[in-house]
Coordinates of C-alpha atoms in Angstrom, one line a residue:
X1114 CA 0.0 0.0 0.0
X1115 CA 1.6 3.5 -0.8
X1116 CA 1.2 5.5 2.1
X1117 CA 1.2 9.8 1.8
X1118 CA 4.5 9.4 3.2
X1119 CA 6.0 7.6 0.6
X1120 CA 4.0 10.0 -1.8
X1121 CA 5.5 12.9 -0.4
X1122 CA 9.0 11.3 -0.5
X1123 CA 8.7 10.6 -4.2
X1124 CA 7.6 14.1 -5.3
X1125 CA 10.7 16.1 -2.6
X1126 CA 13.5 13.6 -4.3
X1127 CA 14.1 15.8 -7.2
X1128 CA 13.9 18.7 -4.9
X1129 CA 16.8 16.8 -2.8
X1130 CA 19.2 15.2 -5.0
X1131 CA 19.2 19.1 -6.7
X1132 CA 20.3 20.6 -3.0
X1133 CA 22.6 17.5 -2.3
X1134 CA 24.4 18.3 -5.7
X1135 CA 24.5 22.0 -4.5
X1136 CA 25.9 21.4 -1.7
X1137 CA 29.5 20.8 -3.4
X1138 CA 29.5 24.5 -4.0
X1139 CA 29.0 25.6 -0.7
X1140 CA 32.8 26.5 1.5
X1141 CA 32.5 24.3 4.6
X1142 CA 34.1 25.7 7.6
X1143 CA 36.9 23.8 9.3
X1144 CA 36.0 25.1 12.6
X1145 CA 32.3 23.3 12.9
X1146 CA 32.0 19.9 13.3
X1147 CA 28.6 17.9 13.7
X1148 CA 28.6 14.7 16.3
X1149 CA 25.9 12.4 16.4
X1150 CA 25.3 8.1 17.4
X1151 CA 23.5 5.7 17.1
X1152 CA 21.0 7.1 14.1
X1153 CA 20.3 10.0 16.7
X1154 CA 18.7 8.1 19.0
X1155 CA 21.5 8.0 21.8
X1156 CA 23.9 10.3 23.5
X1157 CA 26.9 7.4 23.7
X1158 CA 30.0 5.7 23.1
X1159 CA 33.1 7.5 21.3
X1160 CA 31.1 10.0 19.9
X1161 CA 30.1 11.7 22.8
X1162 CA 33.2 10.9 25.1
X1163 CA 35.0 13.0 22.1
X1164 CA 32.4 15.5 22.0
X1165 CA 32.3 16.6 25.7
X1166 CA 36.2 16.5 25.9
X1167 CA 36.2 19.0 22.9
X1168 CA 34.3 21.4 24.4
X1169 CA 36.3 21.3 27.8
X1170 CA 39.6 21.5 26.0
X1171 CA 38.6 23.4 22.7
X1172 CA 36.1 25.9 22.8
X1173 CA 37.3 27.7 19.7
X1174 CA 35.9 24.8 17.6
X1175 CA 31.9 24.6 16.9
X1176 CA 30.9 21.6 18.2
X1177 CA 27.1 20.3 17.5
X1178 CA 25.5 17.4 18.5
X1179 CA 22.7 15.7 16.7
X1180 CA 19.5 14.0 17.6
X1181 CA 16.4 12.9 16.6
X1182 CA 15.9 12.8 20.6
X1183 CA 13.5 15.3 22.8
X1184 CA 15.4 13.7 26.2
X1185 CA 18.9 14.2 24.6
X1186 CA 18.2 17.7 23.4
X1187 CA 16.7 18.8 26.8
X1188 CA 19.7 17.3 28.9
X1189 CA 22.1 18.8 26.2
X1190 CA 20.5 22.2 26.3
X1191 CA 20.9 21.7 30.1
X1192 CA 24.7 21.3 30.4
X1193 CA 25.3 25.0 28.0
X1194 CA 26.0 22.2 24.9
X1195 CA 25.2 23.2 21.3
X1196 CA 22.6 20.7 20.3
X1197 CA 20.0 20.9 17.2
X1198 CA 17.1 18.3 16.1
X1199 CA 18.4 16.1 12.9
X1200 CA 15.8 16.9 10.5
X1201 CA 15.6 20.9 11.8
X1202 CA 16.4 23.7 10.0
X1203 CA 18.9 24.5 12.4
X1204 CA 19.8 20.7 12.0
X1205 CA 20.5 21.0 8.3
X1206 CA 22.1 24.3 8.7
X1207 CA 24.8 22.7 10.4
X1208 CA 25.5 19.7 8.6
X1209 CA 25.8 21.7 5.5
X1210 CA 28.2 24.1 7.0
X1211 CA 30.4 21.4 8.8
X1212 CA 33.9 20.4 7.7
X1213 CA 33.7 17.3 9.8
X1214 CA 30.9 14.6 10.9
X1215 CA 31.5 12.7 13.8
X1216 CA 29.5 9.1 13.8
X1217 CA 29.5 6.0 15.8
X1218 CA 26.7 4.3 14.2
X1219 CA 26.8 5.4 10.2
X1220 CA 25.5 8.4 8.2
X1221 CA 22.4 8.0 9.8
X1222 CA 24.1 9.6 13.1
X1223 CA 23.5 13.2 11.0
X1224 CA 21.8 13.9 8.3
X1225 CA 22.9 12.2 5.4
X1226 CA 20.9 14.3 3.0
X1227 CA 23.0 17.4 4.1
X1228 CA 27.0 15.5 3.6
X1229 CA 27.8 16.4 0.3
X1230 CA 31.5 17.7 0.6
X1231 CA 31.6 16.7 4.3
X1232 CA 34.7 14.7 5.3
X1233 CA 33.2 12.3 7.6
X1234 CA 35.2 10.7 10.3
X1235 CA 33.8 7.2 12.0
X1236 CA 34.4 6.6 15.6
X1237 CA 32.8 3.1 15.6
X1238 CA 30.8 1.6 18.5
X1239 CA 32.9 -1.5 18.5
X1240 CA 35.4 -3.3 16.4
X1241 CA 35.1 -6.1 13.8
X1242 CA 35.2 -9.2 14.8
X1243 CA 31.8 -10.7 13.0
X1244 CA 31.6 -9.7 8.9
X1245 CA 31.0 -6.1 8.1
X1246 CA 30.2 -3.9 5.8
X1247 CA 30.6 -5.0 2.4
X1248 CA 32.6 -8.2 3.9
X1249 CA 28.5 -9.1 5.0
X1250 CA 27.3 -7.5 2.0
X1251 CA 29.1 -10.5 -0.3
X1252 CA 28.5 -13.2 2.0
X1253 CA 24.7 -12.6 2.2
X1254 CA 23.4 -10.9 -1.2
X1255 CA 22.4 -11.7 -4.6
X1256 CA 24.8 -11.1 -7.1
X1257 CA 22.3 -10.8 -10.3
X1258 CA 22.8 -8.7 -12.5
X1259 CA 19.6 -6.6 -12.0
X1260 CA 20.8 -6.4 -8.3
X1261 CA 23.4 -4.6 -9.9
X1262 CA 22.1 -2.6 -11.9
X1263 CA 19.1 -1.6 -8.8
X1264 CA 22.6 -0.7 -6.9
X1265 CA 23.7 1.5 -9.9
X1266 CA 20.4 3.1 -10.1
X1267 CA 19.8 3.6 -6.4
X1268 CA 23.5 5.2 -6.4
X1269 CA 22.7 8.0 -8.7
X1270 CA 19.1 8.8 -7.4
X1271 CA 19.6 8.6 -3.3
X1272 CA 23.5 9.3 -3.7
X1273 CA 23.5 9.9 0.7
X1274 CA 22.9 6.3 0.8
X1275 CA 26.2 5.6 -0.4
X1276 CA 28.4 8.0 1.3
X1277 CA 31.8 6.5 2.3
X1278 CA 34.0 7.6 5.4
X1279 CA 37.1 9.6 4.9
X1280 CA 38.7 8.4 8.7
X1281 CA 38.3 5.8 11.0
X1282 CA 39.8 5.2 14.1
X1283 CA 41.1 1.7 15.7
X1284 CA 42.0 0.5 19.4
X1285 CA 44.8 -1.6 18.0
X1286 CA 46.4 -2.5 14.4
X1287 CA 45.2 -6.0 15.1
X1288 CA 41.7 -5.3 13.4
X1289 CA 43.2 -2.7 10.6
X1290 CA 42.7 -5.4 7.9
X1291 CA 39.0 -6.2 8.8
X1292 CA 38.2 -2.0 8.6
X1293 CA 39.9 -1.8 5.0
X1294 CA 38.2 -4.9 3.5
X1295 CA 34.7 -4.1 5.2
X1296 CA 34.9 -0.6 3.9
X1297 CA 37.4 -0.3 1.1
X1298 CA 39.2 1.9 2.6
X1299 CA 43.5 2.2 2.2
X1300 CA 45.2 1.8 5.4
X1301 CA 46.1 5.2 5.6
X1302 CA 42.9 5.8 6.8
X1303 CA 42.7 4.3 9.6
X1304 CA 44.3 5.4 12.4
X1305 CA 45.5 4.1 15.5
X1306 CA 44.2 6.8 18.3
X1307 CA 42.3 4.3 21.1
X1308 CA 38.6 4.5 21.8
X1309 CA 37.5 7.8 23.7
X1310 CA 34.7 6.2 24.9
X1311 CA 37.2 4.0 27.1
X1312 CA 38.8 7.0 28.6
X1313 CA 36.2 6.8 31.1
X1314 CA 37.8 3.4 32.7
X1315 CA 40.5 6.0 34.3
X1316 CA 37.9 8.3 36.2
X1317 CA 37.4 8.1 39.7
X1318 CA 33.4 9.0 39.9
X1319 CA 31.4 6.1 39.6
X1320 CA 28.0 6.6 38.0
X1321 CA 24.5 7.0 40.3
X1322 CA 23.4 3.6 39.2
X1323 CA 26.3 1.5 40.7
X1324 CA 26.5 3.4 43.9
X1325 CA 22.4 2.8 44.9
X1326 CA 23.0 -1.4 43.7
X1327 CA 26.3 -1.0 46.1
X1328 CA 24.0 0.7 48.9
X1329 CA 21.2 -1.7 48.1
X1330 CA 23.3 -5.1 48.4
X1331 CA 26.4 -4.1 50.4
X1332 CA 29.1 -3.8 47.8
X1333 CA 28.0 -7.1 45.6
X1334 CA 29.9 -8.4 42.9
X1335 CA 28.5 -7.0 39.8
X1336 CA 28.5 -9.5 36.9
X1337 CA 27.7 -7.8 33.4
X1338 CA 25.9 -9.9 31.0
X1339 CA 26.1 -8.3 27.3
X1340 CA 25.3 -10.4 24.8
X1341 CA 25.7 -9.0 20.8
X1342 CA 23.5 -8.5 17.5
X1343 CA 21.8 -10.9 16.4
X1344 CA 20.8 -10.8 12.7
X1345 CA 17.9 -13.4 12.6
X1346 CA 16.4 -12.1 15.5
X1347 CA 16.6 -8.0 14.3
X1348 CA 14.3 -10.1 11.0
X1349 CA 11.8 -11.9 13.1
X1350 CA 11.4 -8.9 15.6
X1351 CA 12.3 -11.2 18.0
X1352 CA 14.7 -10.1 20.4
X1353 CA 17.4 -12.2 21.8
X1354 CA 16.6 -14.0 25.0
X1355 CA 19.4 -16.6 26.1
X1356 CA 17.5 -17.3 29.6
X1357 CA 15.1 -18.7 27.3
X1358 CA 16.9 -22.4 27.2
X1359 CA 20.3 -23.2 27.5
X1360 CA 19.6 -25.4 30.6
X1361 CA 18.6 -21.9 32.2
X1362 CA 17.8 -23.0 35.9
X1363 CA 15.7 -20.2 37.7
X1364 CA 15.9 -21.5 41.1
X1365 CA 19.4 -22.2 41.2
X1366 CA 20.7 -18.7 39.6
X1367 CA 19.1 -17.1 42.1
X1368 CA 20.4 -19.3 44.9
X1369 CA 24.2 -18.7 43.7
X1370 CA 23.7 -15.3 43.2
X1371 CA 22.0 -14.4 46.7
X1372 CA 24.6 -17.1 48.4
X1373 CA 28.0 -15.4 46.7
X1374 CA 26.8 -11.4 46.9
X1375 CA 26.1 -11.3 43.2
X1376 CA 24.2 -8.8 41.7
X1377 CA 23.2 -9.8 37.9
X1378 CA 23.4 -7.1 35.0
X1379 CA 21.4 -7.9 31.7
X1380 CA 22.0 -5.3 28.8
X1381 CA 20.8 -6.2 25.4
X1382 CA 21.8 -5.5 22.4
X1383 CA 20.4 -1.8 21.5
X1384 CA 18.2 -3.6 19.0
X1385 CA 16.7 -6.2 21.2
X1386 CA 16.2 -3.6 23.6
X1387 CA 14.0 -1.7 20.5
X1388 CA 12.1 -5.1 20.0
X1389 CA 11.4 -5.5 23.4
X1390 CA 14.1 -7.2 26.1
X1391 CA 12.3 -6.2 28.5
X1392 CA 10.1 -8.9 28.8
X1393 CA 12.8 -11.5 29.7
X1394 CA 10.7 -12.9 33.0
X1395 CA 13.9 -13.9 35.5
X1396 CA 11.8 -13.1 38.3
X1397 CA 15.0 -12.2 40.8
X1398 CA 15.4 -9.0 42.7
X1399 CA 19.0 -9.6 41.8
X1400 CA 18.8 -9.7 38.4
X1401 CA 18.3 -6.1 36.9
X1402 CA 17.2 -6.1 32.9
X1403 CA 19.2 -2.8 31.7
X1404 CA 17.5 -0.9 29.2
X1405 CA 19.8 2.0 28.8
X1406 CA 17.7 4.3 31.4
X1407 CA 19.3 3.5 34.2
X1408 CA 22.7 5.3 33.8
X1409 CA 23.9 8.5 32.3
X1410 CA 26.9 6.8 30.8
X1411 CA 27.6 3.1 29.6
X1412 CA 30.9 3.3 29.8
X1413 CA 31.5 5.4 33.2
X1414 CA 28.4 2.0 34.3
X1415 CA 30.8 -0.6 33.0
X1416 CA 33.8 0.2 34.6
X1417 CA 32.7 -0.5 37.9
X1418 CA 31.1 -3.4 37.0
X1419 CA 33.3 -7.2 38.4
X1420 CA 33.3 -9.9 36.1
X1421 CA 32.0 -9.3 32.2
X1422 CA 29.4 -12.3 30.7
X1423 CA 29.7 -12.1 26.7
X1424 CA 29.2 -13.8 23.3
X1425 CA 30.2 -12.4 20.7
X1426 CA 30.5 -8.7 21.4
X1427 CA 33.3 -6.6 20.9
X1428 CA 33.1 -4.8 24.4
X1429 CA 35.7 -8.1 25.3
X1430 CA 38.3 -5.7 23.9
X1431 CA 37.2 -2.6 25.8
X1432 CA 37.2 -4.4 29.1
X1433 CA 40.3 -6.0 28.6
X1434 CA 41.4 -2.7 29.2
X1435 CA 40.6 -2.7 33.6
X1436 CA 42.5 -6.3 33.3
X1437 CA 38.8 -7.7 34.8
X1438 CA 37.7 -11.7 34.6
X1439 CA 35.5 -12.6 31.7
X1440 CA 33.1 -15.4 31.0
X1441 CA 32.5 -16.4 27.7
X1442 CA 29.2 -18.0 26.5
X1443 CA 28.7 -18.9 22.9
X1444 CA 25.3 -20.6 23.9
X1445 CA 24.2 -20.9 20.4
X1446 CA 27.8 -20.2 18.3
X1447 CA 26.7 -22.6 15.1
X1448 CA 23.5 -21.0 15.1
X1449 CA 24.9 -17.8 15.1
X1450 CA 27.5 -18.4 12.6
X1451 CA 25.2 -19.9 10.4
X1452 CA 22.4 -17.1 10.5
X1453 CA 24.2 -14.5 11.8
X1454 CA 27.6 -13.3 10.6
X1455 CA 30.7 -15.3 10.2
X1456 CA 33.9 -14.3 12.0
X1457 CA 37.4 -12.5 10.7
X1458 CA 39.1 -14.5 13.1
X1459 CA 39.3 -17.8 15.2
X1460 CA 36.8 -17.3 18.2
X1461 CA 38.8 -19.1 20.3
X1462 CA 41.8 -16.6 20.8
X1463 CA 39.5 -14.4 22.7
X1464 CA 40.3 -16.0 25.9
X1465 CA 38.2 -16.2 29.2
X1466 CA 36.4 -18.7 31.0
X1467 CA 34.3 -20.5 28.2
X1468 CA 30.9 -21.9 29.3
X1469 CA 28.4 -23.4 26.8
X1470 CA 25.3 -23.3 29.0
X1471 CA 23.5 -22.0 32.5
X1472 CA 24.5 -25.6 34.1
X1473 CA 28.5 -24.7 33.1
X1474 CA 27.7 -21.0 34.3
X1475 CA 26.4 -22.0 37.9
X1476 CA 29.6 -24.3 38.3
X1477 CA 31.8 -21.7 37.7
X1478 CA 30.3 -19.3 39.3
X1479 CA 30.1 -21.7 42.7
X1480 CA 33.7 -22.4 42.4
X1481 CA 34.4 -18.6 42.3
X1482 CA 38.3 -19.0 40.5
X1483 CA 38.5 -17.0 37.3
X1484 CA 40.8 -16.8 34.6
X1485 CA 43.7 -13.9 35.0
X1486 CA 43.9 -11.5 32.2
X1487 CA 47.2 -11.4 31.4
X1488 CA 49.6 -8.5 30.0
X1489 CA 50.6 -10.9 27.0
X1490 CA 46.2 -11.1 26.1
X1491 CA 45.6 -7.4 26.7
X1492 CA 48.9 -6.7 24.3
X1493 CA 47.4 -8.7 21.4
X1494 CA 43.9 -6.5 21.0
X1495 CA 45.1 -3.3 22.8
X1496 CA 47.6 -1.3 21.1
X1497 CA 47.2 2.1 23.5
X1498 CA 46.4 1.8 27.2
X1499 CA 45.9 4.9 28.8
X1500 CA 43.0 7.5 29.0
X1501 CA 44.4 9.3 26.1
X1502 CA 42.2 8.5 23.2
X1503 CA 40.7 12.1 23.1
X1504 CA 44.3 13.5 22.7
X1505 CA 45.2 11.7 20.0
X1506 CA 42.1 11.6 18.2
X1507 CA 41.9 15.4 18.1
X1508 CA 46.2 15.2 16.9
X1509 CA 45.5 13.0 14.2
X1510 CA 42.2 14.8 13.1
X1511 CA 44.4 18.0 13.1
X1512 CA 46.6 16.4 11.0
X1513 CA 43.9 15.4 8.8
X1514 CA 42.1 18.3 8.3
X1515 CA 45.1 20.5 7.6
X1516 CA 45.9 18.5 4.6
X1517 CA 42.5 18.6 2.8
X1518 CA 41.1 21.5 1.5
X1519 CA 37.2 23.5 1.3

């Protein structure tokens, strides 16, 4: 059914590809740069860590977040920070006058309709280990020839949907390769500045949330569960529920977790949490289902969290970082592998305490003994380790910037 929407999309589009190609006549200043994550929904990861230390350490540039968010804007507008709405006027105003877009998630972080001649510069919200990018494109499409010739099509009619990034940034050389043949980028853009988002691990203020669970269950060991995206699930609409199965025990979960102190911390993946995690039915006042609401920032939350429960999810690499135990659980790996995304690299190096279901889980978790990270494992995925990032992300993008031209 065509909808008025779709109508009205159909009659702006010549309207909009005329601006987009007008755009590449307009000077862009070198001194505004647009932020945004998380297709504008969220005030997170690198992004914003980069974005808050820019405006306590250089005012003289104009920095602008972006959001399709009434909570984000109001708290933004709150601190003195330069926010507009996405779609605004003031919203396009900005993203055409910008030399730089900052993005965690994609394009879709701004607005993409309002690029043209922007140089933008991805600060991604993780790191490939799963099939990216065009790496996921060629494992999972059609190769016809009228899929070609729809992509050739679609690329001179909705040109935004095909922008390309100019600058990426890495927490270690190790996953270099996997940027350059998920994007097609040369190695020269990529550069090796650490995660800003993981300068938080070094601050001394812990974040509201921790201290009322630390008040509520006298100082308990907090174990973070976060499992990662699941393709098949984001199609169904079904969100991810791995308490569902896997020999998931209620009674005794809650038995270890009451008898050893332990507090239990669920977060979804952002997309499960959209389909609805919420509804996960551990009935436990020790188990807490995170929905994102609970804490200012993720990662000033994580870094006073114990003991990290993952998949498949690149936050292993961020929290190798505080040198913290980490369970791994690859409950349903030939499932995921099969109807997910395949991996650039053998699983197994990321090393931890493996456990293939909640019967392995409770045993470990009774025994209490952990796996050390050692200085050899964090050395292999972490090629800066200091609260830095910031710095030299904002060296390099100097670098950058004076060596284009607008």
């Amino acid at each position: 059914m065509i909808t008025k929407k779709d109508i009205l999309a159909c009659l702006s589009a010549p309207v909009t590809l005329f601006d987009w190609h007008l755009q590449r006549l307009r000077k862009r200043d070198r001194n505004v740069w647009v932020f945004g994550a998380w297709r504008g929904d969220l005030y997170a990861d690198s992004t914003r860590a980069f974005f808050e230390w820019m405006n306590e350490n250089h005012p003289e540039i104009t920095t602008v977040w972006l959001t399709r968010n009434q909570r984000v804007y109001d708290q933004l507008q709150s601190k003195g920070l330069k926010v507009a709405y996405i779609n605004s006027a003031e919203g396009r105003h900005w993203c055409k006058k910008a030399a730089l877009g900052f993005s965690s998630w994609g394009w879709k972080d701004l607005n993409e309709r309002c690029l043209n001649g922007l140089h933008m510069m991805w600060l991604w919200h993780g790191v490939p280990i799963k099939q990216i990018g065009n790496d996921l494109a060629a494992f999972r499409r059609d190769k016809s020839f009228w899929k070609k010739v729809k992509t050739a099509v679609r690329k001179i009619v909705v040109p935004w949907e095909f922008l390309s990034f100019d600058f990426m940034i890495t927490s270690s050389h190790f996953f270099t390769p996997f940027f350059m043949s998920a994007f097609g980028i040369n190695r020269e853009c990529v550069h090796l500045t650490g995660c800003p988002r993981n300068d938080n691990f070094w601050r001394k203020d812990s974040d509201q949330f921790i201290k009322s669970i630390n008040e509520k269950f006298n100082n308990p060991t907090k174990i973070l569960f976060m499992p990662t995206f699941r393709d098949d699930a984001n199609d169904t609409g079904k969100p991810y529920n791995p308490f569902a199965g896997y020999g998931f025990d209620a009674h005794r979960f809650a038995k270890i977790l009451e008898e050893k102190n332990i507090v239990f911390l669920y977060k979804g993946h952002y997309y499960d949490i959209e389909t609805g995690s919420g509804d996960l039915k551990v009935r436990c006042d020790r188990f807490i289902n995170i929905t994102g609401d609970e804490y200012d920032d993720q990662y000033l939350f994580i870094k006073d969290c114990d003991i990290l429960m993952t998949d498949y999810s690149s936050i292993y690499f961020d929290w190798l970082l505080m040198r913290k135990p980490i369970i791994m659980a690859p409950f349903d790996y030939d499932t995921y592998v099969k109807n997910s995304r395949q991996f650039y690299f053998d699983y197994n190096i990321m090393k931890g305490d493996y456990v293939n279901n909640w019967n392995e889980w409770c045993d470990l978790v009774e025994k209490g003994e952990y796996m050390p990270i050692t200085e050899d494992l964090v050395d292999s995925f972490c090629g800066v380790k200091d609260n830095k990032s910031s710095e030299r992300l904002f060296q390099e993008v100097s670098k950058y910037i004076e060596r284009i031209s607008f």
